[in-house]
Tab-separated table of C-alpha atoms (C1' of nucleotides) in Angstrom:
chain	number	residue	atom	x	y	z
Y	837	UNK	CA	0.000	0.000	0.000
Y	838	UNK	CA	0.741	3.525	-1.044
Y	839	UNK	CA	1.302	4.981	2.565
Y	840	UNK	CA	4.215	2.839	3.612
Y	841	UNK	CA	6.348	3.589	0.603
Y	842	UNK	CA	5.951	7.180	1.582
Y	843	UNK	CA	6.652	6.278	5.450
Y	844	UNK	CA	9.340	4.234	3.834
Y	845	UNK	CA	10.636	7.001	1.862
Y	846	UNK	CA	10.320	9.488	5.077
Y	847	UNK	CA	12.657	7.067	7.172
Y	848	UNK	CA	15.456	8.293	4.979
Y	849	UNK	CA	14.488	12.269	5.144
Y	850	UNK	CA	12.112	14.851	5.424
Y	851	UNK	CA	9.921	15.637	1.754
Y	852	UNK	CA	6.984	16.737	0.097
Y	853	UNK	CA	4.544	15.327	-1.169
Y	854	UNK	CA	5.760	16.362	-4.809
Y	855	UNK	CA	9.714	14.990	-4.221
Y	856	UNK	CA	8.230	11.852	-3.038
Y	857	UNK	CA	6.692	11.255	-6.489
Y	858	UNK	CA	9.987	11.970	-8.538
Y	859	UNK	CA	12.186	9.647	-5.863
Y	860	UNK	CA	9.293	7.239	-6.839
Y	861	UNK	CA	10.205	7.337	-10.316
Y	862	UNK	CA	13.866	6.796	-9.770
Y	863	UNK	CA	13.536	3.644	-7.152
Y	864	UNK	CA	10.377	2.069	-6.813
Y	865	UNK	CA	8.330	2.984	-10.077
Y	866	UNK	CA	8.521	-0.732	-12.038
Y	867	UNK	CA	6.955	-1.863	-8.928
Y	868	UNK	CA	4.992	0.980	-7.058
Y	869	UNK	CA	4.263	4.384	-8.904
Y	870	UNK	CA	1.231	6.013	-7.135
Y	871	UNK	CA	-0.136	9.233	-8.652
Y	872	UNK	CA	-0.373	12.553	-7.224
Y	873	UNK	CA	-3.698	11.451	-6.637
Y	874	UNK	CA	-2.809	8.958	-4.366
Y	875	UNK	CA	-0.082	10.519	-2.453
Y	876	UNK	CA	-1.434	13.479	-1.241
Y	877	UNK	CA	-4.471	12.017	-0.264
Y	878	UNK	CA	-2.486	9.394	1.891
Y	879	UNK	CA	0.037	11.905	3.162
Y	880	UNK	CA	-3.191	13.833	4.570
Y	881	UNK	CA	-4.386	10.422	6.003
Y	882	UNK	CA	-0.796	9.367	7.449
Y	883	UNK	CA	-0.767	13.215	8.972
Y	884	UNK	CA	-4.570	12.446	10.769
Y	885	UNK	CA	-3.777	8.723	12.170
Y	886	UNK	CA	-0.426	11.382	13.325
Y	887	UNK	CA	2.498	8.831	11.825
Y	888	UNK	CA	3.870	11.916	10.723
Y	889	UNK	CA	4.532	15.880	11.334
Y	890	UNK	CA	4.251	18.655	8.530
Y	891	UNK	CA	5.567	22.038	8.312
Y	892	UNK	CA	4.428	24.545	6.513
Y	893	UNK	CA	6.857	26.899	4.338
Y	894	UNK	CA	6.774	29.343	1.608
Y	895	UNK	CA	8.933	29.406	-0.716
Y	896	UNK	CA	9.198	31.747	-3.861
Y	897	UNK	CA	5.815	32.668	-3.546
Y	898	UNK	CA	4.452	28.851	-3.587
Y	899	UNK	CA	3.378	26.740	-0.157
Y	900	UNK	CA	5.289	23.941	0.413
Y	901	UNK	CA	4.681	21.280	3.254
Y	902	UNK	CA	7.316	19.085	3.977
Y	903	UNK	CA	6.544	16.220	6.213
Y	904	UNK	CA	8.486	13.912	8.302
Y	905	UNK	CA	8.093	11.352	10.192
Y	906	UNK	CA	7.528	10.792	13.996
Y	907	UNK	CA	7.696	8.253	16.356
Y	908	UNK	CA	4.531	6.145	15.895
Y	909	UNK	CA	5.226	6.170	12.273
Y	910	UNK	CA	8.350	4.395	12.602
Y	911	UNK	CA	6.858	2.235	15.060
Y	912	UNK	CA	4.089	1.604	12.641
Y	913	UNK	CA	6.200	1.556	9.412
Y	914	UNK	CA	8.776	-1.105	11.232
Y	915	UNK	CA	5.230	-3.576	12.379
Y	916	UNK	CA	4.385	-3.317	8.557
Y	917	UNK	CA	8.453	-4.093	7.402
Y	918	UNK	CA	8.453	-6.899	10.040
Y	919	UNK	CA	5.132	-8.600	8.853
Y	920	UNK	CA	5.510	-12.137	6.480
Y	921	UNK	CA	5.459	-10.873	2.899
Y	922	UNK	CA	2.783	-11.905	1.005
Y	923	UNK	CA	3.029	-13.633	-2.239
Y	924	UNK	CA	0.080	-14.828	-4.121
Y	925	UNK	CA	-0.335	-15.520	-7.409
Y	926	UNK	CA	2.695	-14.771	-9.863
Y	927	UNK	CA	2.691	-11.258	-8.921
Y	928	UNK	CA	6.090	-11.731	-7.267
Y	929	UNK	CA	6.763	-8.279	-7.494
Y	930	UNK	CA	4.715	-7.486	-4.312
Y	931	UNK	CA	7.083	-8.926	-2.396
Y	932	UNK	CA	9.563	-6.086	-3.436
Y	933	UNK	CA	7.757	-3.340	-1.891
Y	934	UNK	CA	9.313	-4.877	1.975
Y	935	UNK	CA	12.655	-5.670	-0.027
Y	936	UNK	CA	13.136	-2.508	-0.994
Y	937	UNK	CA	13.385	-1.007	2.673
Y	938	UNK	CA	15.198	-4.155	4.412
Y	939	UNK	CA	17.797	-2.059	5.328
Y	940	UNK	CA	15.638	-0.792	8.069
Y	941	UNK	CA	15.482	-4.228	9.611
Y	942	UNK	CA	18.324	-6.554	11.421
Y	943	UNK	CA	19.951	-9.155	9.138
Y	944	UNK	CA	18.572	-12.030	10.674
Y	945	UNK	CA	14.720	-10.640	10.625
Y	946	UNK	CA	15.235	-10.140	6.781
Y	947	UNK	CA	16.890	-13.335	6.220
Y	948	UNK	CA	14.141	-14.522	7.926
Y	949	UNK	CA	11.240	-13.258	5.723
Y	950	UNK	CA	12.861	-14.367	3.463
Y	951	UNK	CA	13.228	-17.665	4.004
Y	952	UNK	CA	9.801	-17.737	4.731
Y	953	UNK	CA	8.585	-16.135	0.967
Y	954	UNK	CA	10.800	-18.905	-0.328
Y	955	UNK	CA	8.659	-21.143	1.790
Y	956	UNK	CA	5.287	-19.607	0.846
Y	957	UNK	CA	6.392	-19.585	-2.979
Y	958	UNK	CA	7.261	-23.166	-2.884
Y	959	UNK	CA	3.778	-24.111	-1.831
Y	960	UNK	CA	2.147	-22.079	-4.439
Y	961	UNK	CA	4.511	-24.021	-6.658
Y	962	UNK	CA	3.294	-27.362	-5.648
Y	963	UNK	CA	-0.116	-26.830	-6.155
Y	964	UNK	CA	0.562	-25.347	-9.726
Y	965	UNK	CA	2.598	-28.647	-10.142
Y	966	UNK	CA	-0.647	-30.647	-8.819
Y	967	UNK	CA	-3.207	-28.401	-10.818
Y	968	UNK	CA	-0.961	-29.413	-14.305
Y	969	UNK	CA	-1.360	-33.397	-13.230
Y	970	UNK	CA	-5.087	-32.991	-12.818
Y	971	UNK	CA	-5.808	-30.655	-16.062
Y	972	UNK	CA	-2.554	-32.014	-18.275
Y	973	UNK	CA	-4.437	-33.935	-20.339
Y	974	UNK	CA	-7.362	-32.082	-20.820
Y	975	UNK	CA	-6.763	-28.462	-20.966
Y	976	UNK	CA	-5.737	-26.444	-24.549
Y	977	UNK	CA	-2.084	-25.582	-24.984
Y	978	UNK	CA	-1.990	-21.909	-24.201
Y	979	UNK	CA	-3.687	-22.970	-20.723
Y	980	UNK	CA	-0.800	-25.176	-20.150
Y	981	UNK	CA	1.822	-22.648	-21.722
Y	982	UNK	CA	0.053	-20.046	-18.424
Y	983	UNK	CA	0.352	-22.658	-16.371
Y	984	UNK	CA	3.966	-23.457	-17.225
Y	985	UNK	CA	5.122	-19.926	-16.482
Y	986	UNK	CA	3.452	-19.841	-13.570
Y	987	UNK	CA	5.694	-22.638	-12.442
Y	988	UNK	CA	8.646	-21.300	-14.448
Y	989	UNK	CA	7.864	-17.809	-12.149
Y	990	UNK	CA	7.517	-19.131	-8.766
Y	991	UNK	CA	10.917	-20.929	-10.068
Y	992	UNK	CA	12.701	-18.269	-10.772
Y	993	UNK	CA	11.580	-16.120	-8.214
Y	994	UNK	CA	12.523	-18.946	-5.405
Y	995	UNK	CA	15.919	-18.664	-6.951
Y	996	UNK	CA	16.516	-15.391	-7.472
Y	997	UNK	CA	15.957	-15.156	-3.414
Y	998	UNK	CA	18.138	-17.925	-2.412
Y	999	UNK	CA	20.992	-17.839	-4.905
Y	1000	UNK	CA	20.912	-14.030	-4.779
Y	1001	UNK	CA	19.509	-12.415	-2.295
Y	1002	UNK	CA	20.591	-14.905	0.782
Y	1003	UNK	CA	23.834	-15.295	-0.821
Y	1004	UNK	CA	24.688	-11.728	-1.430
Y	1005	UNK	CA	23.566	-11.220	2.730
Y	1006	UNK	CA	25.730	-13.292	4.131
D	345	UNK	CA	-10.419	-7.228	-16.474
D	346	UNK	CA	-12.124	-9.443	-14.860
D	347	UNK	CA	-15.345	-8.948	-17.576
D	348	UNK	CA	-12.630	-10.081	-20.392
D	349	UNK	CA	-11.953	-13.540	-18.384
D	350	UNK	CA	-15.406	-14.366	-18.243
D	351	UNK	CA	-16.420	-13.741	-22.089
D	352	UNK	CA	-13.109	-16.306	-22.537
D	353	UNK	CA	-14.985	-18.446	-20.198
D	354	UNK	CA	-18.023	-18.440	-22.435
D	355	UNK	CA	-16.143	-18.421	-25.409
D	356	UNK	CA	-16.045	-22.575	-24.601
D	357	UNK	CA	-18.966	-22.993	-23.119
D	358	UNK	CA	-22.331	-21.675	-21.672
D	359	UNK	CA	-21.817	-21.167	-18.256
D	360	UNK	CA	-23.230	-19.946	-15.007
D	361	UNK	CA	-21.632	-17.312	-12.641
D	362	UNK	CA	-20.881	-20.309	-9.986
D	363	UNK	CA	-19.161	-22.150	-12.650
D	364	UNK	CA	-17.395	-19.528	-13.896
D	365	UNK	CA	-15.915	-19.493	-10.040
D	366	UNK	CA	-15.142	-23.311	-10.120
D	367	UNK	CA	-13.238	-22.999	-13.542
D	368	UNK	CA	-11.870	-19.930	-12.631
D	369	UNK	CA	-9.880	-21.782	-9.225
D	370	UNK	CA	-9.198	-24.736	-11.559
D	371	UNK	CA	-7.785	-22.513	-14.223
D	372	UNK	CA	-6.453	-18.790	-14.397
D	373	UNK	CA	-6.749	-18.077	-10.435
D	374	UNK	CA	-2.893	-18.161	-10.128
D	375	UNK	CA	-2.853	-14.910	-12.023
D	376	UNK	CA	-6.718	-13.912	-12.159
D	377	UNK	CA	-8.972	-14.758	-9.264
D	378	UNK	CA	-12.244	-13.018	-8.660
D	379	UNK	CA	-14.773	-13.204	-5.960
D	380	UNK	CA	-18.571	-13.478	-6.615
D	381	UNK	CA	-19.048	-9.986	-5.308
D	382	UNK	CA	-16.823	-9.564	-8.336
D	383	UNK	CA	-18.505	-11.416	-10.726
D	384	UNK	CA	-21.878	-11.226	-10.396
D	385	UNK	CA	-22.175	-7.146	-11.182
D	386	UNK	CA	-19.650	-8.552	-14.216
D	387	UNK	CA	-22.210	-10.891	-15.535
D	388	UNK	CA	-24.859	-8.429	-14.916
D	389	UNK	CA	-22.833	-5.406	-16.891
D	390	UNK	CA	-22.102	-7.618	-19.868
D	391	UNK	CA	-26.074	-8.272	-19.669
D	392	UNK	CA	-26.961	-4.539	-20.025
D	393	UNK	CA	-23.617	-4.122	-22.715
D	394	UNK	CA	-25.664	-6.710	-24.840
D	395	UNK	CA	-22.394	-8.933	-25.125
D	396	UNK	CA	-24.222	-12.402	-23.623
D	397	UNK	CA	-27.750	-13.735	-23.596
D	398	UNK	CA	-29.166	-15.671	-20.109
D	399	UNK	CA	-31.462	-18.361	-19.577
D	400	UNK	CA	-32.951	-18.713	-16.482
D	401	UNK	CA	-33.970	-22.088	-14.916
D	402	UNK	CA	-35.153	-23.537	-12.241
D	403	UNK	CA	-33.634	-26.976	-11.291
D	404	UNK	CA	-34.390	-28.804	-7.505
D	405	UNK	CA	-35.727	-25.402	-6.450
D	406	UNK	CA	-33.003	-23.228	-7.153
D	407	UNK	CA	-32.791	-20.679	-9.831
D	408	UNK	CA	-30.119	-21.019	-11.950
D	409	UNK	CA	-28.880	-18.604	-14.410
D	410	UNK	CA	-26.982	-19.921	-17.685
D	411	UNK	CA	-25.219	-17.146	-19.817
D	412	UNK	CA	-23.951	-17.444	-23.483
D	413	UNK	CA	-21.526	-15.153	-25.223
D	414	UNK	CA	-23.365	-13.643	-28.415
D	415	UNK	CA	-22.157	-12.605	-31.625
D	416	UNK	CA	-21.588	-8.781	-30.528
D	417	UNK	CA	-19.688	-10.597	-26.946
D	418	UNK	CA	-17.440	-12.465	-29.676
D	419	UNK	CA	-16.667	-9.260	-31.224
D	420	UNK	CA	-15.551	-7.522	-28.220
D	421	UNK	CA	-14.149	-10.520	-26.974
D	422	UNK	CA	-11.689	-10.663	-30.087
D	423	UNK	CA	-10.996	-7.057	-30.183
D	424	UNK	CA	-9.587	-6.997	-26.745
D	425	UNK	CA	-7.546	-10.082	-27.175
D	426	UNK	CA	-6.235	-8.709	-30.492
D	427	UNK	CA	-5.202	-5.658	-29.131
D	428	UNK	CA	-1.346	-5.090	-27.655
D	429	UNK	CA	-0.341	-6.959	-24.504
D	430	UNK	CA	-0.006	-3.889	-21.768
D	431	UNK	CA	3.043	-4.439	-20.094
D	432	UNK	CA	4.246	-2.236	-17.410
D	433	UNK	CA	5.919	-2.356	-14.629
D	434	UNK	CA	7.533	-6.038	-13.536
D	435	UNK	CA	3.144	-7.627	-12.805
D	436	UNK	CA	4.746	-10.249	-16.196
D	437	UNK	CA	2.169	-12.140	-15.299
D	438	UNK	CA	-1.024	-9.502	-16.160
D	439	UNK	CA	-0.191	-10.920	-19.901
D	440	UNK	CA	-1.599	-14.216	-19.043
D	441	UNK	CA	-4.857	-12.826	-19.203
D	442	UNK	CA	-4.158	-12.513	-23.091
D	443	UNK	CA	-2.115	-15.379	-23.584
D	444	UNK	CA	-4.679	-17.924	-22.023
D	445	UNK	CA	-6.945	-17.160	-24.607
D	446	UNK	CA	-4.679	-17.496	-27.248
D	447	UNK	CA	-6.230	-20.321	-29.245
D	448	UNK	CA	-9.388	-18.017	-30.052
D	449	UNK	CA	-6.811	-16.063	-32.129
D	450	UNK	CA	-4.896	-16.913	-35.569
D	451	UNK	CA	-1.280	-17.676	-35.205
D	452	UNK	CA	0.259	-15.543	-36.692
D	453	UNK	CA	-1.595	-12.583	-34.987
D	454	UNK	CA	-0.386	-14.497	-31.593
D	455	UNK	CA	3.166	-14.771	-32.371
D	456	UNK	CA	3.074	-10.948	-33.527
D	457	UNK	CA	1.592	-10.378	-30.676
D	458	UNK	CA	4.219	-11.624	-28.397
D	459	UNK	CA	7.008	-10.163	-30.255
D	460	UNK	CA	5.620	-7.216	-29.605
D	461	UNK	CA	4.896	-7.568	-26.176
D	462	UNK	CA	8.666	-8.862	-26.052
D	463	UNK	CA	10.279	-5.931	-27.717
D	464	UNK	CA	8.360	-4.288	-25.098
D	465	UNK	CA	9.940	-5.798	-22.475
D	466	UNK	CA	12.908	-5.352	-23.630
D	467	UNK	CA	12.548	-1.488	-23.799
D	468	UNK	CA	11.408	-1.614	-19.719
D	469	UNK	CA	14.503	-3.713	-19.314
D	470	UNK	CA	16.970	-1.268	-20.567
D	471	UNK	CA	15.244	1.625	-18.824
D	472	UNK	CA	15.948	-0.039	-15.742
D	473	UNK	CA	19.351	-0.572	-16.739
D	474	UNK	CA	19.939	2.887	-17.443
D	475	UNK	CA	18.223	3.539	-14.304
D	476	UNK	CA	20.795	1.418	-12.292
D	477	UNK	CA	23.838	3.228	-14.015
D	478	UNK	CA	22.138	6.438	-12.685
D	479	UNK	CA	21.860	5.184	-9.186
D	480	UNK	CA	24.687	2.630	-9.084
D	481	UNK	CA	26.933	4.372	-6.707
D	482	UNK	CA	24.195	6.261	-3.991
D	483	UNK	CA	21.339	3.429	-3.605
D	484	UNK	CA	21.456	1.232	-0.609
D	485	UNK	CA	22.347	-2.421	-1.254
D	486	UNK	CA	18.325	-3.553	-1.166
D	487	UNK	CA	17.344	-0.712	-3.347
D	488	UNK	CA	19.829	-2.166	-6.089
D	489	UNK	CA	18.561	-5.777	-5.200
D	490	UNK	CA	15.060	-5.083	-5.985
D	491	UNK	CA	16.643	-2.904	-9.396
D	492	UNK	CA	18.113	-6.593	-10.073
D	493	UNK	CA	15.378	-7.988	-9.329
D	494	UNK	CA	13.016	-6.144	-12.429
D	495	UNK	CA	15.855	-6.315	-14.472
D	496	UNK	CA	16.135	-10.410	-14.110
D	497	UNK	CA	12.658	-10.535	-13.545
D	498	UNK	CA	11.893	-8.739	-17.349
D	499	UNK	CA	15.397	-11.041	-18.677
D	500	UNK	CA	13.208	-14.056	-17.468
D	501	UNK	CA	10.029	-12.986	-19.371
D	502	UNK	CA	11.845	-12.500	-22.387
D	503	UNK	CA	12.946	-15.567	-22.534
D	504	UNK	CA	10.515	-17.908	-21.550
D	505	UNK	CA	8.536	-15.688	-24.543
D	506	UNK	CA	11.256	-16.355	-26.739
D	507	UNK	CA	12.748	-20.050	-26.189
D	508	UNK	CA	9.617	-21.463	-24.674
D	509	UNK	CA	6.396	-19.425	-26.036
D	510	UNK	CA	7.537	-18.765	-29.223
D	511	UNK	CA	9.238	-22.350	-30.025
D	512	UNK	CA	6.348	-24.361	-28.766
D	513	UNK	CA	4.510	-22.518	-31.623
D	514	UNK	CA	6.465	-23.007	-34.153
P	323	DT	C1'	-28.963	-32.200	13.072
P	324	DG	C1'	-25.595	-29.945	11.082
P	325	DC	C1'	-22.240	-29.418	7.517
P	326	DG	C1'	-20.769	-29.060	2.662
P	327	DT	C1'	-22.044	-27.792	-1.813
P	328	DC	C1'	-24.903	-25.384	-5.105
P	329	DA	C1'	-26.524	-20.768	-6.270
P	330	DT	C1'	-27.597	-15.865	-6.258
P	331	DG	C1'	-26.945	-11.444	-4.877
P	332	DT	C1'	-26.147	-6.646	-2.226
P	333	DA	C1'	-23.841	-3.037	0.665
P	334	DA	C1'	-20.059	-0.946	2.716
P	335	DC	C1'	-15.693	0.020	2.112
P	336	DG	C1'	-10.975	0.545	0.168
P	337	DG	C1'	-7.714	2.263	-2.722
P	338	DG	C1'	-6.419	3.448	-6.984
P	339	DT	C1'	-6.700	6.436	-11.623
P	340	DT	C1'	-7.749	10.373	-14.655
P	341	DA	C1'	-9.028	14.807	-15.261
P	342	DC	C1'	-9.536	19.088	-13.611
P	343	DA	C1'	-8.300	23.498	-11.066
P	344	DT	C1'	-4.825	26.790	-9.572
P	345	DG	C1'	-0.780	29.471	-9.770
P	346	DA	C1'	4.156	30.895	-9.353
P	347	DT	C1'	8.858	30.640	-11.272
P	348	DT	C1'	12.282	29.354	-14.597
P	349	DT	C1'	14.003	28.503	-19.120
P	350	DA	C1'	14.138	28.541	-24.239
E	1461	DT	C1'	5.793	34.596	-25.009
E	1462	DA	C1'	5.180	29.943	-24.352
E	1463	DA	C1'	6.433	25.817	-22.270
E	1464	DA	C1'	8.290	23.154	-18.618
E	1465	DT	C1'	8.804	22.524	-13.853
E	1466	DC	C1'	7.466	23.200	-9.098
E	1467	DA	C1'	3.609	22.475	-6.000
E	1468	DT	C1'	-0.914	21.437	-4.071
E	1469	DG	C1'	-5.178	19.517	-4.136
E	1470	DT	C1'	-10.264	17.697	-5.286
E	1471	DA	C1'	-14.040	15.067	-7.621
E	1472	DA	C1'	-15.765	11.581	-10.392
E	1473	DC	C1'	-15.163	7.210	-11.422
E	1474	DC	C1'	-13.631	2.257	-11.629
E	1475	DC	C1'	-13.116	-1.940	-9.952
E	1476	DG	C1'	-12.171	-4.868	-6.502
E	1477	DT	C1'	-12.802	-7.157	-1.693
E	1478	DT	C1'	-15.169	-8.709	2.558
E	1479	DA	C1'	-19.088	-9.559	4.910
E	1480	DC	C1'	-23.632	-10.368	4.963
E	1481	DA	C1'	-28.257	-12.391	3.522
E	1482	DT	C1'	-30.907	-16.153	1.614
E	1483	DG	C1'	-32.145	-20.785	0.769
E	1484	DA	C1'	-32.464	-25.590	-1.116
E	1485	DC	C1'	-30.412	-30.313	-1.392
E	1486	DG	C1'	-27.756	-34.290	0.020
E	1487	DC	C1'	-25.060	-36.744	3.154
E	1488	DA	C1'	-23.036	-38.597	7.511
DNA sequence: TGCGTCATGTAACGGGTTACATGATTTA
DNA sequence: TAAATCATGTAACCCGTTACATGACGCA
C-alpha cells in the first residue's frame, strides 16, 4: 500500500509530497508508482492517524509542506516491514515493496522473511505442479503454456531469493 | 479485467456465474482470481452491454442462471484479445490474461503479438538498466537488489517468450 | 442435526486512476 | 511569449474485496 512507501521514503528524510513522487520514479516505479492522486491524499491520512509531522513553508511565492516522520510512524512503518510478505499468485513483485526497505530491519529478521517467501512460494509451486497433473491432459495448450510460467515464475523467483539475495547477505 | 476472463470463459462454453468461479480456481486463479461480489455485477454489466444472452432455470428449487456469449460478446471478446499486450511495470504475469486465450486467435496474430509484447519488455529492461547506471553508486544495497530484481525478472520474461512461447509454436 | 455444496446477490468500504483546477517561477 | 517545472489539491469514477443475507439439497 501507497502509505508505507511514503513512510518508507520518510525514514530516509524529510519531503513533500511532490519529491516523493519523482524519488518514486527513480527507485520504486517498475513496482509501485502512485499518482499525485494517491499521495497526497495518503500523506493527509498518514498526517490524521499522526504517523507523521508537517511544516508549513513558503517558498518563492508557492506553499510547500514538507513532512516527516515521527515516532509512531516508525513504530508503525517497522510492524508493517516486520510482517511475512505476502506472495500470491505470480505477482512476485509485491514482495519487493518490503525488499526494498530491508535495510531498516536486522539481518537475521530479513533473512528470515525471506526464508519464509521462499517457503510460501514453494507451496504455491506445488499446487501449480498438482493443478498441471489434474488438467494435463485435458486443458488447450496456451492454458498449459500459463500454467507453465506460472511454475517457471515461482521458479525463478525462489531462486533469485536464495541464490541471490541470501547469498549476497551473508 | 475481470469482464474479459469471463467472455473467454463463455467463449467454450455456456456457463453460469458459480461455474465460472469453479473454472476460474481450476484454471487462471494463479494470475486472475475473482470473488462473486466480483462477478456477479460482471455478468450483470455484460447483460446490459448486450455482449451475452441468459437463460434462467429452475432446477431442484433453485434458480439457476446460464449465460452465453453472443455474436456482438465475440466481437468484443476478439478485439480486446487482439489488441497489444499492456506491459508495465515487472506484474509479467497480467499478460496471461491474453495469452490464455490465445487459441481463439490466428497464429500468426499471436506470435506478432508476443514479439511485440517482447520488444516491449525489452525497452522496460533497458530503462531499468539505465536507471541502475544512474543510481549505481548512492542506492542502498536492497534498493539495487530489488533494481536486479526487475531487471532479471523482465530477462526471465523474455525468454521464456522467446525459447519457450515462441518455439512451442512453431 | 448440522455441515458441505450449489446458487444468487447486495452493501459498505478501500484504494487506486484520470481529469480538472490553480498558480508561481524558470528557461528557451 | 510559451512551455516546462514546481507544487498542491479535489471530484468523479472504476473496480475490486469482505461480509452479509438467503435458501435448497444431500449426506453422515
Amino acid at each position: 500500500m501507497t502509505e508505507y512507501i511514503l513512510l518508507g521514503f520518510l525514514m530516509e528524510k524529510d519531503m513533500t509530497g511532490y519529491d516523493m513522487k519523482q524519488h518514486m520514479s527513480m527507485s520504486t516505479s517498475y513496482f509501485v508508482d502512485a499518482s499525485f492522486g494517491s499521495i497526497y491524499p495518503s500523506l493527509k491520512r498518514l498526517n490524521n492517524k499522526g504517523f507523521v509531522a508537517l511544516k508549513e513553508t513558503i517558498e518563492n511565492g508557492k506553499l510547500k509542506k514538507t513532512y516527516s516522520i515521527n515516532e509512531q510512524g516508525k513504530v508503525e512503518f517497522l510492524k508493517w516491514l516486520s510482517s511475512p510478505i505476502m506472495v500470491s499468485r505470480t505477482d512476485i513483485s509485491s514482495a519487493l515493496e518490503k525488499i526494498f526497505f530491508f535495510r531498516y530491519l536486522p539481518h537475521e529478521q530479513s533473512i528470515f522473511l525471506i526464508e519464509q517467501c521462499i517457503h510460501d512460494i514453494d507451496r504455491y509451486k506445488n499446487s501449480l505442479l498438482e493443478l498441471k497433473n489434474k488438467v494435463d491432459h485435458e486443458a488447450d495448450p496456451f492454458g498449459l503454456c500459463t500454467l507453465d510460467f506460472g511454475i517457471d515464475c515461482y521458479d525463478f523467483a525462489m531462486h533469485w531469493c536464495e541464490e541471490y539475495l541470501i547469498n549476497k547477505m551473508r
